[in-house]
């Protein structure tokens, strides 16, 4: 069935007929698209509602009122109200969460998922073919080549990989293909859902209300509703669904919207090695593979994290030409995120940074493969965080054009978060010194009050976290909202903890897992027509 450009085509101006489906999916990004296509393939009728159109829309004032964050704020690089959602911005990068990220750790309050990494493994394998990657968990070990560069021999660290798909998956294109080949999938654009309407007993939802451009609303009824609208819009919708309960759906214990997490990034330390290292090693540059490229970084294994009570941080090594090229890019983009007092004032590299003209030249040289060996590297950190209930999404007193309250966003990088990073780099410095062939400098981490973090960027996680206890979580292990019989969530807002890995791979796995669960639920509730 062709994509429907606006809900008025189905229900008439001002509302008209009620729309019905077995499953109503709200959001067309990674999470919603994979779920919808899987359900349709299983013979289930799906109506997918997308607030945007086919065209990009990054206007944050349609969704947010107050934004209070630590560090640089670049929300426009992680939010797209359009067919395909944030997949339109995705570069194709994947890595799985590590097993320890799922564990309840006594040194990390509110940590622990209600499922394990092993529970997601079958869905990672299924996601490989959909996302267009070469089989992350099976291929990267044989592709690495030399296990580690010479100066790292004997260092008690792990090499950890990211992979980039050659052609990044686009959820919009995926939906268009599925809709063209099935009468069971209806994709409706320009269809912002402003409220879920619960039945009087507050045990289930009977309808989703879709705001119409000319005023009024359309009513969508379904057996199951799945909110797949991302880490900001998902809690906003649940909190605004107050037809029966003033706290909204899943809001009885005040957890909805809390525990907002992201992956702050910064260039934080420098390393100088005794002998020049080949920049062609996959630790220092992207390595081509059959279906894309791979890049390694460094972190500590689970045993070391437990021994030293660490968060799961990760660093990549940037040869100086790459660092300078990134700085040039940031200058053109208007950000100072790479002009780092943690790096530019490091005694190990003092005086080696040059002007914009030289930077541009070296960037071109880097791309041309001129720099084959390097002794000086910048460590770019991808940071984990403690789950923090004060990092949250709340509703504003101001409303959008449809009368729905805007969202307020509060996020900080706490003193405990900072201390965890300092301890990580202190341990990494000792490991480097023990190897005897390199020097690491992170001295300015303690001295610099304002770290040059990219604080909030593209990963909005944790705001409807899953768990076993409704007093500390919003959904159960299947993504079903506690206390509701037919409202589910999928996407990054489910994550109770997030490690360092970007969330796309785990989002895909969770959506595929939910698709299997919903097939079982709907089959037992009344059969699935094939």
Coordinates of C-alpha atoms in Angstrom, one line a residue:
X1 CA 0.0 0.0 0.0
X2 CA 1.4 3.4 -0.8
X3 CA 2.4 5.7 2.0
X4 CA -0.4 8.0 3.1
X5 CA 0.8 11.6 3.1
X6 CA -1.6 12.9 5.9
X7 CA -4.2 11.3 8.1
X8 CA -7.0 13.4 6.6
X9 CA -6.8 11.1 3.5
X10 CA -8.1 8.3 5.6
X11 CA -10.4 9.9 8.1
X12 CA -11.6 13.2 6.6
X13 CA -11.1 16.8 7.7
X14 CA -11.8 17.2 11.4
X15 CA -11.6 13.6 12.3
X16 CA -14.2 11.5 10.4
X17 CA -14.0 7.7 10.7
X18 CA -12.1 5.9 13.4
X19 CA -8.9 4.1 12.1
X20 CA -8.3 0.6 13.3
X21 CA -5.4 -1.9 13.2
X22 CA -4.1 -4.9 15.2
X23 CA -1.0 -2.9 16.1
X24 CA -0.5 0.9 16.1
X25 CA 3.2 1.8 16.0
X26 CA 4.2 5.4 16.8
X27 CA 7.4 6.5 15.2
X28 CA 9.2 5.5 11.9
X29 CA 12.8 5.4 13.0
X30 CA 15.0 2.3 13.6
X31 CA 12.8 1.0 16.4
X32 CA 9.4 1.5 14.8
X33 CA 10.4 0.5 11.3
X34 CA 12.0 -2.8 12.2
X35 CA 9.1 -3.7 14.5
X36 CA 6.4 -2.9 11.9
X37 CA 8.0 -4.8 9.1
X38 CA 8.5 -7.9 11.2
X39 CA 4.9 -7.8 12.4
X40 CA 3.6 -7.4 8.8
X41 CA 5.7 -10.3 7.6
X42 CA 4.0 -12.4 10.3
X43 CA 0.6 -11.5 9.0
X44 CA -0.3 -8.8 11.4
X45 CA -2.1 -5.6 10.3
X46 CA 0.0 -2.5 11.3
X47 CA -0.8 1.2 11.2
X48 CA 2.4 3.2 11.6
X49 CA 2.1 6.9 12.5
X50 CA 4.9 9.4 11.8
X51 CA 4.7 13.0 13.0
X52 CA 6.9 14.3 10.2
X53 CA 6.8 14.2 6.4
X54 CA 9.3 12.9 3.9
X55 CA 11.3 16.1 4.3
X56 CA 13.8 16.8 7.1
X57 CA 12.6 18.8 10.0
X58 CA 15.1 19.6 12.8
X59 CA 13.0 22.4 14.4
X60 CA 13.5 21.7 18.1
X61 CA 11.1 24.3 19.3
X62 CA 8.3 22.1 18.0
X63 CA 9.2 19.7 20.8
X64 CA 11.4 21.4 23.4
X65 CA 11.1 24.4 25.7
X66 CA 13.9 24.5 28.2
X67 CA 17.2 22.8 27.6
X68 CA 19.7 22.8 30.5
X69 CA 22.8 20.7 29.9
X70 CA 26.5 20.3 30.8
X71 CA 28.7 20.9 27.8
X72 CA 28.0 21.7 24.1
X73 CA 24.5 21.1 22.9
X74 CA 24.0 19.8 19.4
X75 CA 20.5 18.3 19.4
X76 CA 19.9 19.0 15.8
X77 CA 22.5 16.3 14.9
X78 CA 20.5 13.7 16.6
X79 CA 16.9 14.5 16.0
X80 CA 14.9 14.3 12.7
X81 CA 11.1 14.5 12.5
X82 CA 10.6 12.8 9.2
X83 CA 10.0 9.4 7.6
X84 CA 12.8 7.2 8.9
X85 CA 13.5 9.4 12.0
X86 CA 17.0 9.6 13.2
X87 CA 18.1 6.9 10.8
X88 CA 18.3 9.7 8.2
X89 CA 21.3 11.1 10.3
X90 CA 23.0 7.7 11.0
X91 CA 26.5 7.1 9.6
X92 CA 26.1 3.3 9.9
X93 CA 28.1 2.8 13.0
X94 CA 27.4 -0.2 15.2
X95 CA 28.8 -2.0 18.3
X96 CA 26.9 -4.2 20.8
X97 CA 26.6 -3.4 24.4
X98 CA 28.9 -5.6 26.5
X99 CA 27.7 -8.2 28.9
X100 CA 28.8 -6.2 31.9
X101 CA 26.5 -3.3 30.7
X102 CA 23.5 -5.5 31.5
X103 CA 24.7 -6.5 35.0
X104 CA 23.6 -5.1 38.3
X105 CA 26.8 -3.6 39.7
X106 CA 26.9 -2.7 43.4
X107 CA 29.1 0.4 42.7
X108 CA 26.7 1.7 40.1
X109 CA 23.3 2.6 41.7
X110 CA 20.2 1.7 39.6
X111 CA 22.3 -0.4 37.2
X112 CA 21.2 -3.7 35.7
X113 CA 18.8 -4.7 32.9
X114 CA 16.0 -7.3 33.4
X115 CA 17.6 -9.3 30.5
X116 CA 21.2 -10.3 29.5
X117 CA 23.4 -9.7 26.5
X118 CA 22.8 -13.4 25.7
X119 CA 19.1 -12.7 25.4
X120 CA 19.8 -10.3 22.6
X121 CA 22.4 -12.4 20.7
X122 CA 19.9 -14.1 18.4
X123 CA 18.4 -10.7 17.5
X124 CA 21.9 -9.2 16.8
X125 CA 22.4 -12.0 14.3
X126 CA 19.1 -11.1 12.6
X127 CA 19.9 -7.4 12.7
X128 CA 23.1 -7.9 10.8
X129 CA 21.3 -8.6 7.5
X130 CA 18.8 -5.7 8.0
X131 CA 21.4 -3.1 8.9
X132 CA 23.8 -4.2 6.2
X133 CA 26.8 -5.1 8.4
X134 CA 29.1 -8.0 7.8
X135 CA 28.3 -10.0 10.9
X136 CA 29.9 -7.9 13.7
X137 CA 30.2 -10.6 16.3
X138 CA 31.8 -13.1 14.0
X139 CA 34.0 -11.2 11.6
X140 CA 36.0 -8.6 13.5
X141 CA 38.2 -11.1 15.3
X142 CA 39.6 -12.5 12.0
X143 CA 39.9 -9.1 10.4
X144 CA 42.1 -7.4 13.0
X145 CA 45.5 -8.7 11.7
X146 CA 48.2 -7.9 14.3
X147 CA 46.6 -8.2 17.7
X148 CA 47.9 -4.9 19.0
X149 CA 50.7 -2.4 18.1
X150 CA 54.1 -2.8 19.6
X151 CA 53.9 -0.2 22.3
X152 CA 50.7 -1.9 23.7
X153 CA 52.3 -5.4 24.1
X154 CA 51.7 -6.5 27.6
X155 CA 49.2 -3.7 28.5
X156 CA 46.2 -5.0 30.4
X157 CA 43.6 -3.4 28.1
X158 CA 41.2 -4.7 25.6
X159 CA 40.9 -3.7 21.9
X160 CA 37.2 -3.0 21.2
X161 CA 35.7 -2.5 17.8
X162 CA 33.1 -0.4 16.1
X163 CA 31.9 -1.2 12.6
X164 CA 30.4 1.1 9.9
X165 CA 28.0 -0.3 7.3
X166 CA 29.1 0.6 3.7
X167 CA 25.6 1.8 3.0
X168 CA 23.9 3.0 6.2
X169 CA 20.5 1.5 6.8
X170 CA 17.6 4.0 6.3
X171 CA 14.4 3.1 8.1
X172 CA 12.3 5.3 5.7
X173 CA 13.4 3.4 2.7
X174 CA 12.9 0.1 4.5
X175 CA 9.3 1.1 5.3
X176 CA 8.6 2.3 1.7
X177 CA 9.7 -1.1 0.3
X178 CA 7.6 -3.0 2.8
X179 CA 4.5 -0.8 2.3
X180 CA 4.7 -1.2 -1.5
X181 CA 4.6 -5.0 -1.1
X182 CA 1.9 -5.5 1.5
X183 CA -1.7 -4.5 2.1
X184 CA -1.2 -5.1 5.8
X185 CA 1.1 -2.0 6.4
X186 CA -0.2 1.5 6.4
X187 CA 2.3 4.3 7.0
X188 CA 0.7 7.6 7.7
X189 CA 2.9 10.8 7.6
X190 CA 2.2 14.2 9.2
X191 CA 0.4 12.3 11.9
X192 CA 1.6 13.6 15.4
X193 CA 0.2 11.5 18.2
X194 CA -0.6 13.9 21.1
X195 CA -2.2 11.5 23.6
X196 CA -3.0 7.8 24.3
X197 CA -6.5 7.4 25.8
X198 CA -6.8 4.8 28.5
X199 CA -10.0 2.9 29.3
X200 CA -11.6 3.8 32.6
X201 CA -10.0 1.0 34.5
X202 CA -6.5 2.3 33.5
X203 CA -5.4 -1.2 32.5
X204 CA -5.2 -0.6 28.8
X205 CA -5.4 2.0 26.1
X206 CA -8.3 2.2 23.7
X207 CA -7.1 4.8 21.2
X208 CA -4.3 7.1 20.1
X209 CA -5.3 10.7 19.2
X210 CA -3.6 12.1 16.1
X211 CA -3.6 15.9 15.7
X212 CA -4.8 17.1 12.3
X213 CA -3.4 20.1 10.5
X214 CA -6.6 22.0 10.4
X215 CA -7.6 21.3 14.0
X216 CA -9.3 18.5 15.7
X217 CA -8.0 15.0 15.9
X218 CA -8.3 11.5 14.4
X219 CA -8.8 8.5 16.6
X220 CA -6.8 5.3 16.1
X221 CA -7.9 2.1 17.8
X222 CA -5.7 -1.0 18.1
X223 CA -5.2 -4.2 20.1
X224 CA -1.7 -3.1 21.0
X225 CA 0.1 0.3 20.9
X226 CA 3.9 0.6 20.6
X227 CA 5.6 3.9 21.2
X228 CA 8.8 4.1 19.3
X229 CA 9.4 7.8 19.2
X230 CA 12.8 8.1 20.8
X231 CA 14.2 9.1 24.2
X232 CA 12.6 12.6 24.3
X233 CA 9.2 12.2 22.5
X234 CA 8.3 8.9 24.1
X235 CA 8.2 10.0 27.7
X236 CA 6.6 13.3 26.6
X237 CA 3.7 11.3 25.0
X238 CA 3.3 9.0 28.0
X239 CA 3.3 11.9 30.5
X240 CA 0.7 13.8 28.5
X241 CA -1.6 10.8 28.3
X242 CA -3.7 12.0 31.3
X243 CA -7.3 11.2 30.3
X244 CA -7.6 8.7 33.2
X245 CA -4.6 9.2 35.4
X246 CA -3.1 12.6 36.2
X247 CA 0.4 11.3 36.2
X248 CA 0.1 9.9 32.7
X249 CA 0.7 6.3 31.5
X250 CA 3.4 4.6 33.5
X251 CA 3.9 7.7 35.7
X252 CA 2.6 6.4 39.1
X253 CA 6.1 6.3 40.7
X254 CA 7.5 9.3 38.9
X255 CA 10.1 7.3 36.9
X256 CA 8.9 8.2 33.4
X257 CA 11.2 10.8 31.9
X258 CA 14.0 10.2 34.4
X259 CA 17.4 8.6 33.9
X260 CA 18.1 10.4 30.7
X261 CA 21.5 9.3 29.5
X262 CA 23.6 9.9 26.5
X263 CA 27.2 9.3 25.4
X264 CA 29.2 12.4 26.1
X265 CA 32.4 12.7 24.1
X266 CA 35.6 14.7 24.3
X267 CA 39.3 14.7 23.4
X268 CA 40.7 14.2 26.9
X269 CA 44.4 13.0 26.9
X270 CA 47.5 12.5 24.8
X271 CA 49.9 9.7 24.2
X272 CA 53.4 9.8 22.8
X273 CA 55.1 6.5 21.8
X274 CA 58.8 5.8 21.7
X275 CA 58.8 4.4 18.2
X276 CA 56.6 5.6 15.3
X277 CA 53.5 3.3 14.9
X278 CA 51.9 2.5 11.6
X279 CA 48.7 4.4 11.2
X280 CA 47.4 1.6 9.0
X281 CA 46.7 -0.5 12.1
X282 CA 43.0 -0.6 12.8
X283 CA 43.6 1.0 16.1
X284 CA 44.6 4.2 14.4
X285 CA 42.6 4.3 11.2
X286 CA 39.5 2.8 9.6
X287 CA 40.1 -0.7 8.1
X288 CA 38.1 -1.7 5.0
X289 CA 36.0 -4.8 5.2
X290 CA 33.6 -6.7 2.9
X291 CA 30.6 -4.6 3.8
X292 CA 32.0 -1.5 5.3
X293 CA 34.9 -0.4 7.6
X294 CA 36.1 -1.1 11.1
X295 CA 37.9 0.9 13.8
X296 CA 39.2 -0.2 17.1
X297 CA 39.6 1.6 20.4
X298 CA 40.7 0.7 23.9
X299 CA 38.9 -0.1 27.2
X300 CA 39.1 -2.4 30.2
X301 CA 37.7 -5.8 30.4
X302 CA 34.9 -6.8 32.8
X303 CA 37.2 -8.2 35.4
X304 CA 39.2 -4.9 35.6
X305 CA 36.0 -2.9 35.7
X306 CA 34.8 -4.9 38.7
X307 CA 38.2 -4.8 40.5
X308 CA 38.5 -1.0 40.1
X309 CA 34.8 -0.2 40.2
X310 CA 34.9 1.5 36.9
X311 CA 32.2 2.7 34.5
X312 CA 32.6 1.3 31.0
X313 CA 34.5 4.1 29.2
X314 CA 36.3 3.7 25.9
X315 CA 38.9 5.7 24.0
X316 CA 40.0 5.9 20.3
X317 CA 43.5 6.9 19.2
X318 CA 43.6 9.8 16.8
X319 CA 46.9 10.4 15.0
X320 CA 47.5 14.2 15.0
X321 CA 46.7 14.7 11.4
X322 CA 43.2 13.2 12.1
X323 CA 42.8 15.3 15.2
X324 CA 43.7 18.5 13.2
X325 CA 41.3 17.5 10.4
X326 CA 38.6 17.1 13.0
X327 CA 39.4 20.5 14.4
X328 CA 39.1 22.1 11.0
X329 CA 35.7 20.4 10.5
X330 CA 34.5 21.7 13.9
X331 CA 35.7 25.3 13.0
X332 CA 33.7 25.2 9.8
X333 CA 30.7 23.8 11.7
X334 CA 30.9 26.6 14.2
X335 CA 31.7 24.5 17.3
X336 CA 34.7 24.7 19.6
X337 CA 34.4 21.1 20.8
X338 CA 37.8 20.2 19.4
X339 CA 39.6 23.3 20.6
X340 CA 40.3 21.4 23.8
X341 CA 42.2 22.9 26.8
X342 CA 42.8 19.3 27.8
X343 CA 44.7 18.7 24.6
X344 CA 46.1 22.0 23.4
X345 CA 47.9 22.6 26.6
X346 CA 49.3 19.1 27.2
X347 CA 53.0 19.3 27.9
X348 CA 53.5 16.2 25.6
X349 CA 52.4 18.1 22.5
X350 CA 52.9 21.7 23.4
X351 CA 53.7 23.8 20.3
X352 CA 52.8 21.2 17.7
X353 CA 49.4 22.5 16.7
X354 CA 49.3 24.8 13.7
X355 CA 47.0 27.3 11.9
X356 CA 44.0 26.6 9.8
X357 CA 45.9 26.6 6.5
X358 CA 48.3 23.9 7.7
X359 CA 45.4 21.9 9.2
X360 CA 43.7 21.9 5.8
X361 CA 46.8 20.7 4.1
X362 CA 47.4 17.9 6.6
X363 CA 43.8 16.8 6.3
X364 CA 44.2 16.4 2.6
X365 CA 47.5 14.6 3.2
X366 CA 45.8 12.3 5.6
X367 CA 43.1 11.4 3.2
X368 CA 45.7 10.8 0.5
X369 CA 47.6 8.3 2.8
X370 CA 50.6 10.6 3.2
X371 CA 51.0 10.1 6.9
X372 CA 52.0 6.5 7.3
X373 CA 53.5 6.5 10.8
X374 CA 52.9 8.6 13.9
X375 CA 54.3 9.0 17.4
X376 CA 51.7 11.4 18.9
X377 CA 48.1 10.6 19.4
X378 CA 45.0 12.2 21.0
X379 CA 42.7 10.0 23.0
X380 CA 39.0 10.7 22.2
X381 CA 36.8 9.4 24.9
X382 CA 33.3 7.9 24.6
X383 CA 32.0 8.1 28.1
X384 CA 29.6 6.0 30.2
X385 CA 27.6 7.6 32.9
X386 CA 26.0 6.7 36.3
X387 CA 22.2 6.3 35.9
X388 CA 20.9 9.6 37.4
X389 CA 17.2 10.2 38.1
X390 CA 17.8 14.0 38.0
X391 CA 18.7 13.8 34.3
X392 CA 15.2 13.9 32.9
X393 CA 12.5 14.9 30.6
X394 CA 9.5 16.8 32.1
X395 CA 6.5 18.7 30.6
X396 CA 6.6 22.4 30.2
X397 CA 3.8 24.8 30.9
X398 CA 4.1 26.0 27.3
X399 CA 2.4 24.1 24.5
X400 CA 3.0 23.3 20.8
X401 CA 0.8 24.2 17.9
X402 CA -1.4 21.2 18.7
X403 CA -1.9 22.0 22.4
X404 CA 0.5 19.4 23.6
X405 CA 3.0 20.5 26.4
X406 CA 6.5 21.0 25.2
X407 CA 9.3 19.1 26.9
X408 CA 12.0 20.4 29.3
X409 CA 15.4 18.6 29.1
X410 CA 17.8 18.6 32.1
X411 CA 21.1 16.8 31.9
X412 CA 24.4 17.1 33.7
X413 CA 27.7 15.4 33.9
X414 CA 28.0 15.0 37.7
X415 CA 31.0 15.1 39.9
X416 CA 30.8 11.3 40.3
X417 CA 30.8 11.0 36.5
X418 CA 33.9 13.2 36.3
X419 CA 35.7 11.2 39.0
X420 CA 35.0 8.0 37.2
X421 CA 36.7 9.4 34.0
X422 CA 39.7 10.5 36.0
X423 CA 40.1 7.1 37.6
X424 CA 39.8 5.5 34.2
X425 CA 42.6 7.6 32.7
X426 CA 44.8 7.1 35.8
X427 CA 44.5 3.4 35.4
X428 CA 45.1 3.7 31.6
X429 CA 48.2 5.8 32.3
X430 CA 49.6 3.2 34.7
X431 CA 48.9 0.5 32.1
X432 CA 50.7 2.6 29.5
X433 CA 53.7 3.2 31.7
X434 CA 53.9 -0.5 32.6
X435 CA 54.3 -1.3 28.9
X436 CA 57.4 0.9 28.9
X437 CA 57.1 2.2 25.4
X438 CA 54.7 5.2 25.7
X439 CA 53.7 8.1 27.9
X440 CA 50.1 9.2 28.5
X441 CA 49.2 12.6 29.8
X442 CA 45.8 13.3 31.4
X443 CA 47.0 15.8 34.1
X444 CA 44.6 18.6 33.1
X445 CA 41.5 16.5 33.8
X446 CA 41.6 17.4 37.4
X447 CA 42.7 21.0 36.9
X448 CA 40.2 22.0 34.2
X449 CA 36.8 23.0 35.6
X450 CA 34.9 23.0 32.3
X451 CA 35.6 19.9 30.2
X452 CA 35.0 20.4 26.5
X453 CA 32.3 17.8 26.3
X454 CA 29.9 17.2 23.5
X455 CA 27.3 16.7 26.3
X456 CA 24.0 16.0 24.5
X457 CA 24.3 14.9 20.9
X458 CA 22.4 12.0 19.3
X459 CA 21.8 9.3 21.8
X460 CA 18.8 10.0 24.1
X461 CA 18.4 6.9 26.3
X462 CA 16.9 5.7 29.5
X463 CA 13.8 7.8 29.9
X464 CA 11.4 4.8 30.0
X465 CA 13.9 2.3 31.3
X466 CA 13.0 -1.4 31.6
X467 CA 13.1 -3.3 34.8
X468 CA 11.3 -5.7 37.1
X469 CA 10.1 -3.1 39.7
X470 CA 7.6 -0.4 38.7
X471 CA 9.0 1.8 41.4
X472 CA 12.3 2.1 39.6
X473 CA 11.4 1.4 36.0
X474 CA 8.7 2.2 33.4
X475 CA 8.5 -1.1 31.4
X476 CA 9.1 -4.7 31.9
X477 CA 11.6 -6.9 30.1
X478 CA 9.3 -7.1 27.0
X479 CA 9.0 -3.4 26.8
X480 CA 5.4 -3.4 28.1
X481 CA 4.6 -0.4 30.3
X482 CA 4.0 -1.6 34.0
X483 CA 0.3 -1.7 34.8
X484 CA -0.8 -1.6 31.2
X485 CA -2.0 -4.6 29.2
X486 CA -1.4 -3.2 25.7
X487 CA 1.1 -0.3 25.7
X488 CA 4.7 -1.1 24.8
X489 CA 7.8 0.9 24.2
X490 CA 10.8 0.1 22.0
X491 CA 13.9 2.1 21.3
X492 CA 16.8 3.7 23.2
X493 CA 14.5 5.0 26.0
X494 CA 14.4 1.4 27.3
X495 CA 18.1 1.3 28.2
X496 CA 18.7 1.1 32.0
X497 CA 22.4 1.5 31.4
X498 CA 24.3 2.4 28.2
X499 CA 28.0 1.7 28.3
X500 CA 30.0 3.3 25.5
X501 CA 28.5 1.6 22.5
X502 CA 26.2 3.6 20.2
X503 CA 22.6 2.3 20.6
X504 CA 21.6 1.4 17.0
X505 CA 22.5 -2.3 17.2
X506 CA 20.8 -2.8 20.5
X507 CA 17.7 -0.8 19.3
X508 CA 17.4 -3.2 16.4
X509 CA 17.7 -6.2 18.6
X510 CA 15.1 -5.0 21.1
X511 CA 12.6 -4.2 18.3
X512 CA 13.1 -7.6 16.7
X513 CA 12.7 -9.3 20.1
X514 CA 9.5 -7.3 20.8
X515 CA 8.1 -8.3 17.4
X516 CA 8.5 -12.0 18.4
X517 CA 6.8 -11.3 21.7
X518 CA 3.8 -9.4 20.2
X519 CA 3.3 -12.2 17.7
X520 CA 2.9 -14.6 20.6
X521 CA 0.6 -12.2 22.5
X522 CA -1.7 -11.5 19.5
X523 CA -1.9 -15.1 18.4
X524 CA -3.1 -16.2 21.9
X525 CA -5.5 -13.2 22.0
X526 CA -7.3 -14.0 18.8
X527 CA -5.3 -15.4 16.1
X528 CA -3.1 -14.0 13.3
X529 CA -4.3 -14.0 9.7
X530 CA -1.7 -15.2 7.3

